[in-house]
Amino acid sequence: MINLTINGQKITAPEGSTVLEAARANGIYIPTLCYDEAVEVYGACGLCVVEAEGVPKLLRSCSAKVTEGMVVNTESERVVKSRKIAMELLMSAHDGDCIAPCQLACPANTDCQGYVGLIANGEFDAALKLIKNRIPLPAAIGRVCPHPCEKACRRQKVEEPISIAQLKFFAADIDLKGESYIPECAEDTGRKVAIVGGGPGGLTAAYYLRQLGHEVTVFDMMDKMGGMLRYGIPEYRLPKKILDAEISLIEKLGVRMVNNVKLGREITIDMLKSVNDAVILAPGAWKSSPMRVKGEDAEGVYGGIDFLRSVIQGNPVEIGDKVAVCGGGNTAMDACRTAVRLGAKEVYVIYRRTEAEMPAEEIEIKESKEEGVIYKFLTNPTEIHSENGKVSGMTLQLMELGEPDASGRRRPVPIEGKTEYLALDSVIMAIGQKLDTTDFTELELTDRGNILADEEMFTTSIDGVFAVGDATNKGASIAIEAIGEADRCVKIVDAYLKGVKADVEHPFLSKRDDDTVDVSDREVKPRTNAQVLPAEVRKNSFDEVSLGLTVEEAKREADRCLECGCREYFKCKLLNVAQRYEIHPERFAGEMPQKYNHDENSFIERNNSKCILCGLCVRSCREVMDIHAIGLVGRGFTTDVSPAFSLPLDKTNCTNCGLCVKLCPTGALTEKSTLRKQVPLNEQYSADKVELDGKECSVLVSRYNGKVMRVIPNDENARSVDRDRLTEKVINNG
């Protein structure tokens, strides 16, 4: 036996063994991507280097033999520098996505590819559980989210992005119609957390803190939980019974919910701190931003969220027949479409840019036009006129587009001397919202009047008080942003409660250059969107507009997924090493040595763009299996791993033993996906007739596994009655 020292640890190793073998036998980690006991030493990756006293060069531990009295350092500054360079060179030639673009674009980091794949496979319960790892309100969020995931979806390079948001609430709706999933909670920790605000951010924090075993109380100033999901989103987009059902599942975890309690009125931050171990502020932004135009203090001028809240609470403000909605976002869309449903005869949207620059969802603009909304683009209010204190009209400045501003959109510029007058009964200002700072004087605020919170740690100027969502830093954003922040904040608060340091590192991920992605071989498959109520029907009621996806539609839509993210992500050795060191492979960016290709047989998928030429597949095929199905082709920078004459694997003597797949450290060789199993559909449609309010109503009834999934009105009688009552009648009739 040989005596040696590695990283200060005195060990012994058999004579003739390598430094790598000695280290592994004693639990000392040395990275390597090209070594395996089954094949001869190759030394290709250059990652296993170590420094030995008295030896001027770094040694490759996979081949260097142990010697008596040897002193080895596996993590010296010189060694780490060498490994970082080796990793940067390897990653600069590795063309693959660790995580799909859709997931990277989601502020909550939802595994979109994962749950879409499960839905394609008919595994709806598993899909729902995966979604709830990041989003506790998927049925609500799936209906209202502007889905940044879809904007990043690579399927749009073929035709259109996957309907990711609709698939989310499809899975959630099935869960709500049966025995709903409730996650297990850890044992009680004895720690208490107070949350101010029962909107998406606050409810998310409560959901995940409770699962970690902490006692959680949510305080909200309104009479019901939900925040802007309840009081800022119209019923036709988000039925409140759906929101109620999802909130009740959070409450069933053991979260205590207290309503009609306002910070600064019934409670203070100091009061909450005195009886809790931590406080999370998620109050939202409830104050409408003013337009700062002459006459906006007239009777009949309303803030966008104030107007929507009045309707949702059943006390709509008086808007008259002619209504102007100022703004181009989704709140403006909600306001104009709500005004139509309240019976306004002329509803205008005033927007100072063109339709192409509108931040609102394209489908919202399209459906609002179908409902009769009139758009006045390139106009900007300069004065609101009134008679006897009441709105009578508005002067609009005509605009044209100039140079791009900081947002990248072309700046609207007034056309000198050109204006337009619009006769009106009311004006709705949907140009933004902000925090009401009245009750947050104890905290340090930003120049914009929002709570100043560390963007990584969510800490505020008061120890033990954290803040997330619309009330912080940059201000109001989309609900999924608040959910993502709350999810990350929970990890910070949990560490704080345990007295340990929170991990906020951002690990390295490999990402493909979208410009290099070639999808020309993909079959064109049109996107499947959920059916919506006809415009003439929907504009006269607050019934939910979307009819949702059927099981067949959902599976067909999910099957379009390109599966961009790597299936080997959780066991990729290359990524594991890359994330141990702070690397910058862009330093060596240039032409990729291997063209992206996709070769497969019945069992194995081969993708050379991910190959790092470690040689394990070639050597195991030759040395262990004695088959020689693949080899190294070419020399130098253009070397490639390929069967002879670049034949497909099916045309070689490959036996599909899978050894190469097992040893591949990068995902260049993987087992062929079995994700898309042919699962028999179990949803039936049937025509039915039910009697309600003395009317015989014709309906289409969709059932899945015996459960009524949806009831679709099929004649004028059915469309004229409340859909919830219609559905209840169908269920009661069996």
PDB file of N, CA and C in Angstrom, residues 468-507:
ATOM      1  N   VAL A 468     -42.733  41.184  -1.772  1.00  0.00           N
ATOM      2  CA  VAL A 468     -42.769  40.652  -3.139  1.00  0.00           C
ATOM      3  C   VAL A 468     -43.915  41.298  -3.912  1.00  0.00           C
ATOM      4  N   GLY A 469     -43.845  41.166  -5.229  1.00  0.00           N
ATOM      5  CA  GLY A 469     -44.990  41.498  -6.069  1.00  0.00           C
ATOM      6  C   GLY A 469     -45.065  42.933  -6.526  1.00  0.00           C
ATOM      7  N   ASP A 470     -46.291  43.342  -6.887  1.00  0.00           N
ATOM      8  CA  ASP A 470     -46.546  44.635  -7.523  1.00  0.00           C
ATOM      9  C   ASP A 470     -46.166  45.833  -6.665  1.00  0.00           C
ATOM     10  N   ALA A 471     -46.093  45.640  -5.338  1.00  0.00           N
ATOM     11  CA  ALA A 471     -45.824  46.762  -4.438  1.00  0.00           C
ATOM     12  C   ALA A 471     -44.343  47.095  -4.341  1.00  0.00           C
ATOM     13  N   THR A 472     -43.479  46.308  -4.958  1.00  0.00           N
ATOM     14  CA  THR A 472     -42.042  46.479  -4.775  1.00  0.00           C
ATOM     15  C   THR A 472     -41.347  47.017  -6.022  1.00  0.00           C
ATOM     16  N   ASN A 473     -40.198  47.600  -5.811  1.00  0.00           N
ATOM     17  CA  ASN A 473     -39.222  47.979  -6.841  1.00  0.00           C
ATOM     18  C   ASN A 473     -39.811  48.569  -8.121  1.00  0.00           C
ATOM     19  N   LYS A 474     -39.932  47.754  -9.183  1.00  0.00           N
ATOM     20  CA  LYS A 474     -40.375  48.267 -10.487  1.00  0.00           C
ATOM     21  C   LYS A 474     -41.873  48.504 -10.558  1.00  0.00           C
ATOM     22  N   GLY A 475     -42.626  47.972  -9.605  1.00  0.00           N
ATOM     23  CA  GLY A 475     -44.064  48.217  -9.592  1.00  0.00           C
ATOM     24  C   GLY A 475     -44.880  47.103 -10.218  1.00  0.00           C
ATOM     25  N   ALA A 476     -46.093  47.451 -10.637  1.00  0.00           N
ATOM     26  CA  ALA A 476     -47.074  46.460 -11.080  1.00  0.00           C
ATOM     27  C   ALA A 476     -46.602  45.699 -12.311  1.00  0.00           C
ATOM     28  N   SER A 477     -46.845  44.391 -12.281  1.00  0.00           N
ATOM     29  CA  SER A 477     -46.507  43.523 -13.410  1.00  0.00           C
ATOM     30  C   SER A 477     -47.595  42.459 -13.507  1.00  0.00           C
ATOM     31  N   ILE A 478     -47.288  41.356 -14.172  1.00  0.00           N
ATOM     32  CA  ILE A 478     -48.277  40.294 -14.354  1.00  0.00           C
ATOM     33  C   ILE A 478     -48.283  39.353 -13.149  1.00  0.00           C
ATOM     34  N   ALA A 479     -49.367  38.630 -12.969  1.00  0.00           N
ATOM     35  CA  ALA A 479     -49.542  37.777 -11.790  1.00  0.00           C
ATOM     36  C   ALA A 479     -48.447  36.721 -11.672  1.00  0.00           C
ATOM     37  N   ILE A 480     -48.027  36.159 -12.800  1.00  0.00           N
ATOM     38  CA  ILE A 480     -47.021  35.107 -12.740  1.00  0.00           C
ATOM     39  C   ILE A 480     -45.686  35.633 -12.229  1.00  0.00           C
ATOM     40  N   GLU A 481     -45.424  36.936 -12.402  1.00  0.00           N
ATOM     41  CA  GLU A 481     -44.221  37.549 -11.831  1.00  0.00           C
ATOM     42  C   GLU A 481     -44.287  37.522 -10.310  1.00  0.00           C
ATOM     43  N   ALA A 482     -45.449  37.887  -9.767  1.00  0.00           N
ATOM     44  CA  ALA A 482     -45.624  37.881  -8.313  1.00  0.00           C
ATOM     45  C   ALA A 482     -45.500  36.468  -7.761  1.00  0.00           C
ATOM     46  N   ILE A 483     -46.042  35.495  -8.493  1.00  0.00           N
ATOM     47  CA  ILE A 483     -45.963  34.102  -8.064  1.00  0.00           C
ATOM     48  C   ILE A 483     -44.515  33.627  -8.057  1.00  0.00           C
ATOM     49  N   GLY A 484     -43.769  33.969  -9.116  1.00  0.00           N
ATOM     50  CA  GLY A 484     -42.365  33.581  -9.177  1.00  0.00           C
ATOM     51  C   GLY A 484     -41.553  34.194  -8.058  1.00  0.00           C
ATOM     52  N   GLU A 485     -41.784  35.477  -7.782  1.00  0.00           N
ATOM     53  CA  GLU A 485     -41.070  36.135  -6.688  1.00  0.00           C
ATOM     54  C   GLU A 485     -41.414  35.490  -5.352  1.00  0.00           C
ATOM     55  N   ALA A 486     -42.697  35.210  -5.133  1.00  0.00           N
ATOM     56  CA  ALA A 486     -43.121  34.609  -3.870  1.00  0.00           C
ATOM     57  C   ALA A 486     -42.498  33.237  -3.675  1.00  0.00           C
ATOM     58  N   ASP A 487     -42.426  32.463  -4.742  1.00  0.00           N
ATOM     59  CA  ASP A 487     -41.822  31.130  -4.672  1.00  0.00           C
ATOM     60  C   ASP A 487     -40.355  31.229  -4.255  1.00  0.00           C
ATOM     61  N   ARG A 488     -39.628  32.174  -4.862  1.00  0.00           N
ATOM     62  CA  ARG A 488     -38.218  32.348  -4.508  1.00  0.00           C
ATOM     63  C   ARG A 488     -38.075  32.926  -3.098  1.00  0.00           C
ATOM     64  N   CYS A 489     -38.976  33.831  -2.736  1.00  0.00           N
ATOM     65  CA  CYS A 489     -38.943  34.436  -1.407  1.00  0.00           C
ATOM     66  C   CYS A 489     -39.136  33.395  -0.307  1.00  0.00           C
ATOM     67  N   VAL A 490     -39.985  32.403  -0.571  1.00  0.00           N
ATOM     68  CA  VAL A 490     -40.231  31.344   0.419  1.00  0.00           C
ATOM     69  C   VAL A 490     -38.926  30.643   0.790  1.00  0.00           C
ATOM     70  N   LYS A 491     -38.086  30.396  -0.192  1.00  0.00           N
ATOM     71  CA  LYS A 491     -36.798  29.730   0.082  1.00  0.00           C
ATOM     72  C   LYS A 491     -35.912  30.609   0.964  1.00  0.00           C
ATOM     73  N   ILE A 492     -35.952  31.916   0.720  1.00  0.00           N
ATOM     74  CA  ILE A 492     -35.169  32.854   1.530  1.00  0.00           C
ATOM     75  C   ILE A 492     -35.710  32.908   2.957  1.00  0.00           C
ATOM     76  N   VAL A 493     -37.027  33.008   3.090  1.00  0.00           N
ATOM     77  CA  VAL A 493     -37.657  33.096   4.412  1.00  0.00           C
ATOM     78  C   VAL A 493     -37.445  31.796   5.190  1.00  0.00           C
ATOM     79  N   ASP A 494     -37.555  30.670   4.508  1.00  0.00           N
ATOM     80  CA  ASP A 494     -37.330  29.377   5.169  1.00  0.00           C
ATOM     81  C   ASP A 494     -35.913  29.309   5.733  1.00  0.00           C
ATOM     82  N   ALA A 495     -34.935  29.758   4.961  1.00  0.00           N
ATOM     83  CA  ALA A 495     -33.547  29.773   5.436  1.00  0.00           C
ATOM     84  C   ALA A 495     -33.406  30.733   6.618  1.00  0.00           C
ATOM     85  N   TYR A 496     -34.065  31.882   6.522  1.00  0.00           N
ATOM     86  CA  TYR A 496     -34.033  32.869   7.615  1.00  0.00           C
ATOM     87  C   TYR A 496     -34.596  32.275   8.906  1.00  0.00           C
ATOM     88  N   LEU A 497     -35.697  31.552   8.782  1.00  0.00           N
ATOM     89  CA  LEU A 497     -36.317  30.943   9.962  1.00  0.00           C
ATOM     90  C   LEU A 497     -35.433  29.857  10.574  1.00  0.00           C
ATOM     91  N   LYS A 498     -34.663  29.204   9.727  1.00  0.00           N
ATOM     92  CA  LYS A 498     -33.768  28.142  10.219  1.00  0.00           C
ATOM     93  C   LYS A 498     -32.406  28.668  10.644  1.00  0.00           C
ATOM     94  N   GLY A 499     -32.167  29.973  10.394  1.00  0.00           N
ATOM     95  CA  GLY A 499     -30.900  30.567  10.778  1.00  0.00           C
ATOM     96  C   GLY A 499     -29.730  30.156   9.914  1.00  0.00           C
ATOM     97  N   VAL A 500     -30.004  29.810   8.640  1.00  0.00           N
ATOM     98  CA  VAL A 500     -28.934  29.410   7.726  1.00  0.00           C
ATOM     99  C   VAL A 500     -28.882  30.387   6.557  1.00  0.00           C
ATOM    100  N   LYS A 501     -27.785  30.348   5.810  1.00  0.00           N
ATOM    101  CA  LYS A 501     -27.620  31.232   4.675  1.00  0.00           C
ATOM    102  C   LYS A 501     -28.380  30.679   3.480  1.00  0.00           C
ATOM    103  N   ALA A 502     -29.132  31.531   2.827  1.00  0.00           N
ATOM    104  CA  ALA A 502     -29.911  31.115   1.652  1.00  0.00           C
ATOM    105  C   ALA A 502     -29.021  31.060   0.423  1.00  0.00           C
ATOM    106  N   ASP A 503     -29.294  30.107  -0.444  1.00  0.00           N
ATOM    107  CA  ASP A 503     -28.552  29.961  -1.696  1.00  0.00           C
ATOM    108  C   ASP A 503     -29.289  30.722  -2.792  1.00  0.00           C
ATOM    109  N   VAL A 504     -28.649  31.765  -3.314  1.00  0.00           N
ATOM    110  CA  VAL A 504     -29.277  32.547  -4.379  1.00  0.00           C
ATOM    111  C   VAL A 504     -28.415  32.538  -5.640  1.00  0.00           C
ATOM    112  N   GLU A 505     -27.591  31.521  -5.764  1.00  0.00           N
ATOM    113  CA  GLU A 505     -26.731  31.437  -6.937  1.00  0.00           C
ATOM    114  C   GLU A 505     -27.557  31.137  -8.186  1.00  0.00           C
ATOM    115  N   HIS A 506     -27.042  31.567  -9.328  1.00  0.00           N
ATOM    116  CA  HIS A 506     -27.687  31.297 -10.608  1.00  0.00           C
ATOM    117  C   HIS A 506     -26.783  30.348 -11.390  1.00  0.00           C
ATOM    118  N   PRO A 507     -27.074  29.057 -11.337  1.00  0.00           N
ATOM    119  CA  PRO A 507     -26.181  28.073 -11.962  1.00  0.00           C
ATOM    120  C   PRO A 507     -26.118  28.221 -13.471  1.00  0.00           C
TER     121      PRO A 507
END
